[in-house]
CSV table of C-alpha atoms in Angstrom, one decimal:
chain,number,residue,atom,x,y,z
R,1,UNK,CA,4.0,-11.9,63.5
R,2,UNK,CA,6.1,-8.8,63.5
R,3,UNK,CA,6.1,-7.0,60.1
R,4,UNK,CA,8.8,-4.4,59.4
R,5,UNK,CA,7.8,-1.4,57.3
R,6,UNK,CA,8.6,-2.4,53.7
R,7,UNK,CA,10.0,0.0,51.1
R,8,UNK,CA,6.9,0.8,49.0
R,9,UNK,CA,8.1,4.2,47.7
R,10,UNK,CA,8.4,3.2,44.0
R,11,UNK,CA,5.0,1.7,43.9
R,12,UNK,CA,3.5,4.8,45.5
R,13,UNK,CA,5.3,7.3,43.3
R,14,UNK,CA,5.4,5.5,39.9
R,15,UNK,CA,2.6,3.0,39.8
R,16,UNK,CA,-1.0,4.2,39.2
R,17,UNK,CA,-3.5,4.9,42.0
R,18,UNK,CA,-5.7,2.2,40.5
R,19,UNK,CA,-3.7,-0.5,42.3
R,20,UNK,CA,-5.8,-2.3,44.9
R,21,UNK,CA,-4.8,-5.7,46.3
R,22,UNK,CA,-1.4,-4.3,47.4
R,23,UNK,CA,-3.2,-1.7,49.6
R,24,UNK,CA,-4.7,-4.5,51.7
R,25,UNK,CA,-1.5,-6.4,51.9
R,26,UNK,CA,1.2,-3.8,52.4
R,27,UNK,CA,4.3,-5.8,51.9
R,28,UNK,CA,6.6,-6.8,49.1
R,29,UNK,CA,6.2,-10.5,48.1
R,30,UNK,CA,9.4,-12.2,46.9
R,31,UNK,CA,8.6,-15.9,46.3
R,32,UNK,CA,5.8,-18.5,46.6
R,33,UNK,CA,5.4,-22.2,46.7
R,34,UNK,CA,2.2,-24.3,47.0
R,35,UNK,CA,-0.1,-22.5,49.4
R,36,UNK,CA,2.5,-20.2,50.9
R,37,UNK,CA,3.9,-16.8,49.9
R,38,UNK,CA,6.9,-15.1,51.4
R,39,UNK,CA,7.8,-11.4,51.5
R,40,UNK,CA,11.2,-10.0,51.0
R,41,UNK,CA,11.8,-10.0,54.8
R,42,UNK,CA,11.1,-13.7,55.0
R,43,UNK,CA,7.6,-13.5,56.5
R,44,UNK,CA,5.3,-16.4,55.6
R,45,UNK,CA,1.7,-16.1,54.5
R,46,UNK,CA,-0.8,-18.8,54.0
R,47,UNK,CA,-2.6,-18.0,50.7
R,48,UNK,CA,-6.4,-18.3,50.7
R,49,UNK,CA,-6.6,-16.0,47.6
R,50,UNK,CA,-4.8,-18.1,44.9
R,51,UNK,CA,-4.4,-15.3,42.4
R,52,UNK,CA,-8.1,-14.6,42.5
R,53,UNK,CA,-8.7,-18.2,41.4
R,54,UNK,CA,-5.9,-18.3,38.8
R,55,UNK,CA,-3.7,-20.7,41.0
R,56,UNK,CA,-6.0,-23.6,41.7
R,57,UNK,CA,-3.0,-25.9,41.8
R,58,UNK,CA,-0.9,-23.6,44.0
R,59,UNK,CA,2.2,-21.5,43.4
R,60,UNK,CA,5.0,-22.9,41.3
R,61,UNK,CA,3.5,-26.3,41.1
R,62,UNK,CA,6.4,-28.7,40.6
R,63,UNK,CA,4.9,-30.8,37.8
R,64,UNK,CA,3.8,-27.7,35.9
R,65,UNK,CA,7.0,-25.9,36.4
R,66,UNK,CA,9.0,-28.8,35.1
R,67,UNK,CA,6.9,-29.0,31.9
R,68,UNK,CA,7.3,-25.2,31.4
R,69,UNK,CA,11.1,-25.2,32.0
R,70,UNK,CA,11.6,-28.1,29.6
R,71,UNK,CA,9.6,-26.4,26.9
R,72,UNK,CA,11.5,-23.1,27.2
R,73,UNK,CA,14.8,-24.8,27.4
R,74,UNK,CA,14.2,-26.5,24.0
R,75,UNK,CA,13.3,-23.2,22.5
R,76,UNK,CA,9.6,-24.0,22.1
R,77,UNK,CA,7.5,-21.4,20.4
R,78,UNK,CA,6.5,-18.7,22.9
R,79,UNK,CA,4.3,-16.4,20.8
R,80,UNK,CA,2.2,-17.8,18.0
R,81,UNK,CA,-0.9,-15.7,17.4
R,82,UNK,CA,-3.3,-18.4,16.2
R,83,UNK,CA,-0.7,-20.3,14.2
R,84,UNK,CA,-0.8,-24.1,14.5
R,85,UNK,CA,1.9,-25.3,16.9
R,86,UNK,CA,2.8,-28.5,18.6
R,87,UNK,CA,2.0,-27.0,22.0
R,88,UNK,CA,-1.5,-26.0,20.9
R,89,UNK,CA,-2.2,-29.3,19.2
R,90,UNK,CA,-1.2,-31.2,22.3
R,91,UNK,CA,-3.4,-29.0,24.5
R,92,UNK,CA,-6.5,-29.3,22.2
R,93,UNK,CA,-6.1,-33.1,22.0
R,94,UNK,CA,-5.7,-33.4,25.8
R,95,UNK,CA,-8.6,-31.0,26.5
R,96,UNK,CA,-10.8,-33.0,24.1
R,97,UNK,CA,-9.8,-36.4,25.5
R,98,UNK,CA,-9.8,-35.5,29.2
R,99,UNK,CA,-12.4,-32.8,29.6
R,100,UNK,CA,-14.9,-32.6,26.7
R,101,UNK,CA,-15.4,-36.3,25.6
R,102,UNK,CA,-15.8,-37.8,29.1
R,103,UNK,CA,-18.6,-35.2,29.7
R,104,UNK,CA,-20.1,-35.6,26.3
R,105,UNK,CA,-19.6,-32.0,25.6
R,106,UNK,CA,-19.5,-31.2,21.8
R,107,UNK,CA,-17.8,-27.8,22.1
R,108,UNK,CA,-15.6,-26.1,19.6
R,109,UNK,CA,-12.7,-24.2,21.3
R,110,UNK,CA,-11.8,-20.6,20.6
R,111,UNK,CA,-8.8,-18.7,21.9
R,112,UNK,CA,-10.2,-15.2,22.2
R,113,UNK,CA,-7.2,-13.5,24.0
R,114,UNK,CA,-5.4,-13.9,27.3
R,115,UNK,CA,-7.9,-12.8,29.8
R,116,UNK,CA,-11.4,-13.6,31.1
R,117,UNK,CA,-12.9,-10.4,29.8
R,118,UNK,CA,-11.6,-11.3,26.3
R,119,UNK,CA,-13.6,-14.6,26.6
R,120,UNK,CA,-16.7,-12.8,27.7
R,121,UNK,CA,-16.5,-10.2,24.9
R,122,UNK,CA,-16.2,-12.9,22.3
R,123,UNK,CA,-19.1,-14.8,23.8
R,124,UNK,CA,-21.4,-11.8,23.7
R,125,UNK,CA,-20.3,-10.9,20.2
R,126,UNK,CA,-20.9,-14.5,19.0
R,127,UNK,CA,-24.4,-14.6,20.6
R,128,UNK,CA,-25.4,-11.4,18.9
R,129,UNK,CA,-24.1,-12.6,15.6
R,130,UNK,CA,-25.9,-15.9,15.8
R,131,UNK,CA,-29.2,-14.5,16.9
R,132,UNK,CA,-29.2,-11.2,15.1
R,133,UNK,CA,-30.2,-9.4,18.3
R,134,UNK,CA,-28.4,-6.9,20.5
R,135,UNK,CA,-29.8,-7.4,24.0
R,136,UNK,CA,-28.1,-9.6,26.6
R,137,UNK,CA,-29.7,-10.5,30.0
R,138,UNK,CA,-27.4,-10.7,33.0
R,139,UNK,CA,-28.1,-10.9,36.7
R,140,UNK,CA,-28.0,-8.8,39.8
R,141,UNK,CA,-24.6,-8.7,41.5
R,142,UNK,CA,-22.9,-10.3,38.4
R,143,UNK,CA,-19.3,-9.6,37.5
R,144,UNK,CA,-18.0,-10.5,34.0
R,145,UNK,CA,-15.0,-8.3,33.4
R,146,UNK,CA,-13.7,-4.7,33.0
R,147,UNK,CA,-13.9,-4.1,29.3
R,148,UNK,CA,-17.0,-2.3,28.0
R,149,UNK,CA,-19.1,-5.2,26.8
R,150,UNK,CA,-18.3,-7.2,30.0
R,151,UNK,CA,-19.1,-4.1,32.2
R,152,UNK,CA,-22.5,-3.8,30.4
R,153,UNK,CA,-23.5,-7.2,31.9
R,154,UNK,CA,-21.8,-6.5,35.3
R,155,UNK,CA,-23.9,-5.4,38.3
R,156,UNK,CA,-21.4,-3.5,40.5
R,157,UNK,CA,-22.1,0.2,40.4
R,158,UNK,CA,-18.6,1.2,41.2
R,159,UNK,CA,-17.0,-0.8,38.4
R,160,UNK,CA,-19.7,0.2,35.9
R,161,UNK,CA,-19.1,3.9,36.7
R,162,UNK,CA,-15.5,3.5,35.6
R,163,UNK,CA,-16.6,3.0,32.0
R,164,UNK,CA,-17.2,6.7,31.6
R,165,UNK,CA,-19.9,6.1,29.0
R,166,UNK,CA,-23.4,4.6,29.0
R,167,UNK,CA,-23.3,0.9,29.2
R,168,UNK,CA,-26.0,-0.4,26.8
R,169,UNK,CA,-27.7,-3.5,25.4
R,170,UNK,CA,-27.6,-5.3,28.8
R,171,UNK,CA,-30.7,-5.9,31.0
R,172,UNK,CA,-30.4,-7.2,34.6
R,173,UNK,CA,-32.7,-9.8,36.1
R,174,UNK,CA,-32.9,-11.1,39.7
R,175,UNK,CA,-30.3,-13.7,40.6
R,176,UNK,CA,-31.4,-16.8,42.5
R,177,UNK,CA,-32.9,-15.9,45.9
R,178,UNK,CA,-32.7,-12.2,45.2
R,179,UNK,CA,-36.2,-11.8,46.9
R,180,UNK,CA,-35.4,-14.3,49.7
R,181,UNK,CA,-37.7,-17.0,48.2
R,182,UNK,CA,-40.8,-14.8,48.2
R,183,UNK,CA,-41.0,-14.6,44.3
R,184,UNK,CA,-41.3,-17.5,42.0
R,185,UNK,CA,-38.2,-18.1,39.9
R,186,UNK,CA,-38.1,-16.2,36.6
R,187,UNK,CA,-41.7,-14.9,37.1
R,188,UNK,CA,-40.7,-11.4,36.2
R,189,UNK,CA,-38.3,-12.4,33.4
R,190,UNK,CA,-40.7,-14.7,31.6
R,191,UNK,CA,-43.6,-12.3,31.9
R,192,UNK,CA,-41.5,-9.5,30.3
R,193,UNK,CA,-40.5,-11.9,27.5
R,194,UNK,CA,-44.1,-12.8,26.8
R,195,UNK,CA,-45.7,-9.4,27.2
R,196,UNK,CA,-45.6,-7.5,23.9
R,197,UNK,CA,-45.9,-4.2,25.8
R,198,UNK,CA,-43.1,-4.8,28.3
R,199,UNK,CA,-40.5,-2.9,26.4
R,200,UNK,CA,-37.9,-5.7,26.8
R,201,UNK,CA,-36.0,-6.3,23.5
R,202,UNK,CA,-35.8,-10.0,22.8
R,203,UNK,CA,-32.4,-11.0,24.2
R,204,UNK,CA,-29.8,-12.9,22.1
R,205,UNK,CA,-28.5,-14.6,25.2
R,206,UNK,CA,-28.5,-14.8,29.0
R,207,UNK,CA,-25.1,-14.8,30.8
R,208,UNK,CA,-24.8,-16.3,34.3
R,209,UNK,CA,-22.3,-17.4,36.9
R,210,UNK,CA,-23.3,-20.5,38.9
R,211,UNK,CA,-21.6,-19.0,41.9
R,212,UNK,CA,-21.1,-15.2,41.9
R,213,UNK,CA,-17.6,-14.7,43.2
R,214,UNK,CA,-17.1,-11.0,43.1
R,215,UNK,CA,-20.8,-10.5,43.8
R,216,UNK,CA,-20.5,-12.0,47.3
R,217,UNK,CA,-20.3,-15.8,46.9
R,218,UNK,CA,-24.0,-16.1,45.9
R,219,UNK,CA,-24.6,-19.7,45.1
R,220,UNK,CA,-27.3,-20.6,42.5
R,221,UNK,CA,-29.3,-23.7,43.3
R,222,UNK,CA,-29.1,-26.5,40.7
R,223,UNK,CA,-32.9,-26.4,40.2
R,224,UNK,CA,-32.7,-22.6,39.5
R,225,UNK,CA,-29.9,-23.2,36.9
R,226,UNK,CA,-32.0,-26.0,35.2
R,227,UNK,CA,-35.0,-23.8,35.1
R,228,UNK,CA,-32.9,-21.0,33.5
R,229,UNK,CA,-31.6,-23.4,30.9
R,230,UNK,CA,-35.2,-24.5,30.1
R,231,UNK,CA,-36.3,-20.9,29.9
R,232,UNK,CA,-33.6,-20.1,27.4
R,233,UNK,CA,-34.5,-23.0,25.2
R,234,UNK,CA,-38.2,-22.1,25.3
R,235,UNK,CA,-37.6,-18.5,24.5
R,236,UNK,CA,-34.9,-19.1,21.8
R,237,UNK,CA,-32.1,-17.4,23.8
R,238,UNK,CA,-28.5,-18.7,24.1
R,239,UNK,CA,-27.3,-19.6,27.6
R,240,UNK,CA,-23.8,-18.4,28.4
R,241,UNK,CA,-22.2,-19.7,31.6
R,242,UNK,CA,-19.2,-17.6,32.8
R,243,UNK,CA,-17.0,-20.2,34.4
R,244,UNK,CA,-13.9,-18.0,34.5
R,245,UNK,CA,-13.5,-18.1,38.3
R,246,UNK,CA,-15.7,-21.1,39.2
R,247,UNK,CA,-14.5,-23.5,36.5
R,248,UNK,CA,-11.4,-25.7,36.4
R,249,UNK,CA,-12.5,-27.6,39.5
R,250,UNK,CA,-13.2,-24.8,41.9
R,251,UNK,CA,-16.7,-26.0,42.9
R,252,UNK,CA,-15.7,-29.7,42.5
R,253,UNK,CA,-16.5,-30.9,39.0
R,254,UNK,CA,-14.3,-29.4,36.2
R,255,UNK,CA,-17.1,-27.2,35.1
R,256,UNK,CA,-19.3,-25.6,37.7
R,257,UNK,CA,-22.5,-26.3,35.8
R,258,UNK,CA,-22.1,-30.1,35.7
R,259,UNK,CA,-23.9,-30.6,39.0
R,260,UNK,CA,-27.0,-29.0,37.5
R,261,UNK,CA,-27.0,-31.4,34.5
R,262,UNK,CA,-27.2,-28.6,31.9
R,263,UNK,CA,-25.2,-28.0,28.7
R,264,UNK,CA,-24.8,-24.3,28.1
R,265,UNK,CA,-24.6,-23.0,24.5
R,266,UNK,CA,-21.4,-21.0,25.3
R,267,UNK,CA,-18.9,-21.3,28.2
R,268,UNK,CA,-16.2,-18.8,29.1
R,269,UNK,CA,-13.1,-20.2,30.8
R,270,UNK,CA,-9.9,-18.5,32.0
R,271,UNK,CA,-8.0,-18.0,35.3
R,272,UNK,CA,-6.9,-21.5,36.2
R,273,UNK,CA,-7.1,-23.1,32.7
R,274,UNK,CA,-3.3,-22.6,32.3
R,275,UNK,CA,-2.8,-24.1,35.8
R,276,UNK,CA,0.3,-21.9,36.4
R,277,UNK,CA,-1.1,-18.4,36.4
R,278,UNK,CA,-0.1,-17.7,32.8
R,279,UNK,CA,-2.7,-15.7,30.9
R,280,UNK,CA,-5.0,-17.9,28.9
R,281,UNK,CA,-8.7,-17.9,28.1
R,282,UNK,CA,-11.1,-20.1,26.1
R,283,UNK,CA,-14.6,-19.5,24.7
R,284,UNK,CA,-16.4,-22.8,24.2
R,285,UNK,CA,-19.5,-23.2,22.1
R,286,UNK,CA,-21.7,-25.7,20.4
R,287,UNK,CA,-20.5,-26.5,16.8
R,288,UNK,CA,-23.6,-25.0,15.1
R,289,UNK,CA,-22.8,-21.7,16.7
R,290,UNK,CA,-19.4,-21.5,15.0
R,291,UNK,CA,-20.3,-18.9,12.4
R,292,UNK,CA,-17.2,-16.8,12.6
R,293,UNK,CA,-15.4,-15.6,9.5
R,294,UNK,CA,-11.7,-16.1,9.6
R,295,UNK,CA,-10.1,-13.2,11.5
R,296,UNK,CA,-13.5,-11.8,12.5
R,297,UNK,CA,-12.4,-11.9,16.2
R,298,UNK,CA,-8.7,-12.0,16.8
R,299,UNK,CA,-5.9,-10.8,19.1
R,300,UNK,CA,-2.1,-10.7,19.3
R,301,UNK,CA,-1.8,-12.7,22.5
R,302,UNK,CA,-4.4,-15.4,22.0
R,303,UNK,CA,-1.6,-18.0,21.3
R,304,UNK,CA,0.2,-18.2,24.6
R,305,UNK,CA,2.1,-21.4,23.9
R,306,UNK,CA,3.8,-21.6,27.4
R,307,UNK,CA,0.2,-21.5,28.8
R,308,UNK,CA,-0.8,-24.4,26.5
R,309,UNK,CA,2.1,-26.4,27.9
R,310,UNK,CA,1.2,-25.9,31.5
R,311,UNK,CA,-2.5,-26.3,30.8
R,312,UNK,CA,-1.8,-29.7,29.2
R,313,UNK,CA,0.4,-30.8,32.1
R,314,UNK,CA,-2.4,-29.7,34.5
R,315,UNK,CA,-5.0,-31.8,32.8
R,316,UNK,CA,-2.8,-34.8,32.6
R,317,UNK,CA,-1.7,-34.5,36.3
R,318,UNK,CA,-5.1,-33.7,37.9
R,319,UNK,CA,-7.9,-34.6,35.5
R,320,UNK,CA,-6.8,-37.8,33.8
R,321,UNK,CA,-8.1,-40.1,36.5
R,322,UNK,CA,-11.8,-39.1,36.4
R,323,UNK,CA,-13.3,-38.0,39.7
R,324,UNK,CA,-10.3,-38.0,42.1
R,325,UNK,CA,-9.8,-34.2,42.1
R,326,UNK,CA,-13.5,-33.6,42.3
R,327,UNK,CA,-13.8,-35.8,45.4
R,328,UNK,CA,-10.8,-34.2,47.1
R,329,UNK,CA,-12.2,-30.7,46.5
R,330,UNK,CA,-15.6,-31.7,47.9
R,331,UNK,CA,-13.9,-33.2,50.9
R,332,UNK,CA,-11.9,-30.0,51.5
R,333,UNK,CA,-15.1,-28.0,51.1
R,334,UNK,CA,-16.8,-30.0,53.8
R,335,UNK,CA,-13.8,-29.3,56.0
R,336,UNK,CA,-14.1,-25.6,55.4
R,337,UNK,CA,-17.9,-25.8,56.2
R,338,UNK,CA,-17.3,-27.4,59.6
R,339,UNK,CA,-15.0,-24.5,60.5
R,340,UNK,CA,-17.6,-22.0,59.2
R,341,UNK,CA,-20.2,-23.6,61.4
R,342,UNK,CA,-17.9,-23.2,64.4
R,343,UNK,CA,-17.1,-19.6,63.6
R,344,UNK,CA,-20.8,-18.8,63.2
R,345,UNK,CA,-21.7,-20.5,66.5
R,346,UNK,CA,-19.0,-18.5,68.3
R,347,UNK,CA,-20.2,-15.2,66.7
R,348,UNK,CA,-23.9,-15.7,66.4
R,349,UNK,CA,-24.7,-12.0,66.9
R,350,UNK,CA,-22.2,-10.9,64.3
R,351,UNK,CA,-22.3,-13.4,61.4
R,352,UNK,CA,-25.2,-13.0,59.0
R,353,UNK,CA,-24.5,-16.0,56.8
R,354,UNK,CA,-21.8,-18.3,55.4
R,355,UNK,CA,-22.2,-19.9,52.0
R,356,UNK,CA,-20.2,-21.7,49.3
R,357,UNK,CA,-19.5,-24.8,47.2
R,358,UNK,CA,-16.4,-26.8,46.8
R,359,UNK,CA,-13.5,-24.5,47.7
R,360,UNK,CA,-15.1,-21.1,47.3
R,361,UNK,CA,-16.7,-19.8,50.5
R,362,UNK,CA,-18.0,-16.5,51.8
R,363,UNK,CA,-18.6,-15.2,55.3
R,364,UNK,CA,-21.0,-12.3,55.6
R,365,UNK,CA,-21.4,-10.1,58.7
R,366,UNK,CA,-24.3,-7.8,59.7
R,367,UNK,CA,-21.8,-5.0,60.0
R,368,UNK,CA,-20.8,-4.3,56.4
R,369,UNK,CA,-17.4,-2.9,57.4
R,370,UNK,CA,-16.5,-6.0,59.4
R,371,UNK,CA,-15.2,-8.1,56.5
R,372,UNK,CA,-12.5,-5.5,55.6
R,373,UNK,CA,-11.4,-5.5,59.3
R,374,UNK,CA,-11.3,-9.3,59.4
R,375,UNK,CA,-9.2,-9.4,56.2
R,376,UNK,CA,-6.8,-6.8,57.6
R,377,UNK,CA,-6.3,-8.7,60.8
R,378,UNK,CA,-5.9,-11.9,59.0
R,379,UNK,CA,-3.0,-10.4,57.0
R,380,UNK,CA,-1.4,-9.4,60.2
R,381,UNK,CA,-1.7,-13.0,61.4
R,382,UNK,CA,-0.2,-14.3,58.2
R,383,UNK,CA,-3.3,-15.2,56.1
R,384,UNK,CA,-4.2,-13.7,52.7
R,385,UNK,CA,-8.0,-13.4,52.2
R,386,UNK,CA,-10.0,-10.8,50.2
R,387,UNK,CA,-13.4,-9.4,50.4
R,388,UNK,CA,-16.2,-9.4,47.9
R,389,UNK,CA,-19.8,-8.3,47.4
R,390,UNK,CA,-21.2,-4.9,46.2
R,391,UNK,CA,-20.0,-3.2,49.4
R,392,UNK,CA,-17.1,-5.5,50.2
R,393,UNK,CA,-19.2,-7.0,53.0
R,394,UNK,CA,-18.2,-10.6,52.5
R,395,UNK,CA,-15.0,-12.4,53.5
R,396,UNK,CA,-14.0,-14.5,50.5
R,397,UNK,CA,-12.1,-17.7,50.8
R,398,UNK,CA,-10.4,-19.1,47.6
R,399,UNK,CA,-7.6,-21.5,48.7
R,400,UNK,CA,-5.8,-23.7,46.2
R,401,UNK,CA,-7.4,-27.0,45.3
R,402,UNK,CA,-4.1,-28.7,46.2
R,403,UNK,CA,-4.0,-27.3,49.8
R,404,UNK,CA,-3.4,-29.9,52.4
R,405,UNK,CA,-5.9,-30.6,55.2
R,406,UNK,CA,-3.5,-29.3,57.8
R,407,UNK,CA,-3.0,-26.1,55.9
R,408,UNK,CA,-6.8,-25.7,55.6
R,409,UNK,CA,-7.2,-26.2,59.3
R,410,UNK,CA,-4.4,-23.7,60.0
R,411,UNK,CA,-6.0,-21.0,57.7
R,412,UNK,CA,-9.5,-21.5,59.1
R,413,UNK,CA,-8.2,-21.3,62.7
R,414,UNK,CA,-6.5,-18.0,61.7
R,415,UNK,CA,-9.7,-16.7,60.2
R,416,UNK,CA,-11.6,-17.6,63.4
R,417,UNK,CA,-9.0,-15.7,65.4
R,418,UNK,CA,-9.3,-12.7,63.1
R,419,UNK,CA,-13.1,-12.7,63.5
R,420,UNK,CA,-12.7,-12.9,67.2
R,421,UNK,CA,-10.2,-10.1,67.5
R,422,UNK,CA,-12.2,-7.7,65.4
R,423,UNK,CA,-15.3,-8.0,67.4
C-alpha cells in the first residue's frame, strides 16, 4: 500500500505532545465502518484495535446508529446528570433483564462518570467507605486508569511517574504465574495478612483484571481467580473485578469472571458498554454495599443519555438470545489461536509466547523492541494493531467481536507477514 504524506501540521503545532496512538499510525482517518477504517486519501485499514476495546461491535454499527439517530431526531434528552429519563429507565430495565437476572447477579448499578477510571475511583472509594480501611491490594502489571486513585493501583512505572506525587494506600501482589509456577498461589499475600509483624495494613479490597490488557495480555487461570475470591472472603476483603476492557463479551461471556464461577463484590464496566464508542461507565456492587449518601459521589457527565440508547440497542441486538454471541467469540478466538500457532512455528527462534482468551490475544517476542517494529510494519500493510506490556514488548490483538471469519483470516495473515518482514 502506498501512503502519501498526510498534512499533520495542526496536530504537531497545536495538539499536546501527550498524544500517542497517532504517532504509531501517521495518517488522518476520515471514516470507519465495521472492522474497517479509511484515511482522508482513501486508504483502507483493517482494525484490530477497536478503540482500545470500546468498539466491540465495530465502527458505526448499523443497528446502533439507527437507534441513536432516531433518538436524536426526536429531541431525546442528551444531557441529564443523574435525572430520571426514559432512556436511562429503558437501559436499566434491559440491563437487569438481559444481563443481571440470567446470571443471577444481584448488583446495584451506579453511573460514576463517563470513563473507566471514574468507575475505578468510585469502586475504591466505596470499598474504603464500607470497610473503614484505606489500603487496596492490586497486582503486578495491573492497569486501572490514569487518575490518582487508579494510578495508585496500577503497576506501570511510566504511567505512575506521571502522577507527580506519591501514590499511596495501594499494595502490589504477584499476579498469576508471576513466579512461573514456582511459588504457591497467594502464599506471600496470605502470610502477610496473617502475620501481625508483616507491616501490611489490612486491605479494604483487592482489585484485579482477569486478563491484564495493558499489562501484556496476562491471562489469569480460573482456579487462581477462584482462590483469590475465597481468600478475600476468608480475610474480610472486598473483591473488585476491573472488567473495563475485558467485559462486554471480549473474553466470550458478557463478564470475564463468569468462567471462573465467582461473584465479585464490585465490578467496573466501561469501554464497550455503550456499544458505539460513546463515553459511559458503570460501577456494579452487591446491594448491601450501597451505603452512599445522595450526592456523595457525583459528576456532570454521568448521565450520557445517547449512550444509554446505544447500550440498550446493543444488549437487545447481541445479548438477548443467551449464548450465541459468546459462542461466536469463542469460535473466532480459536481461529486466531490457529494462526498464532502457525506464526510461532514459523518463527520459533523469535516468538517467546502467545496467549489470550476469546478475542483478546498477545504475541510476545524475545526481542523487546520487536513488537513495535511489527506494529509499524502492520500499519504499512493496512492493519491497525497496538503493543502492550510494561516495555511495549507484546503485540496486542483486539478485533471487534463482530468481525467476519474472512476479515480475521486477512488480518492474521497480514500480521504473519509483518512478523516475517521484521525478522
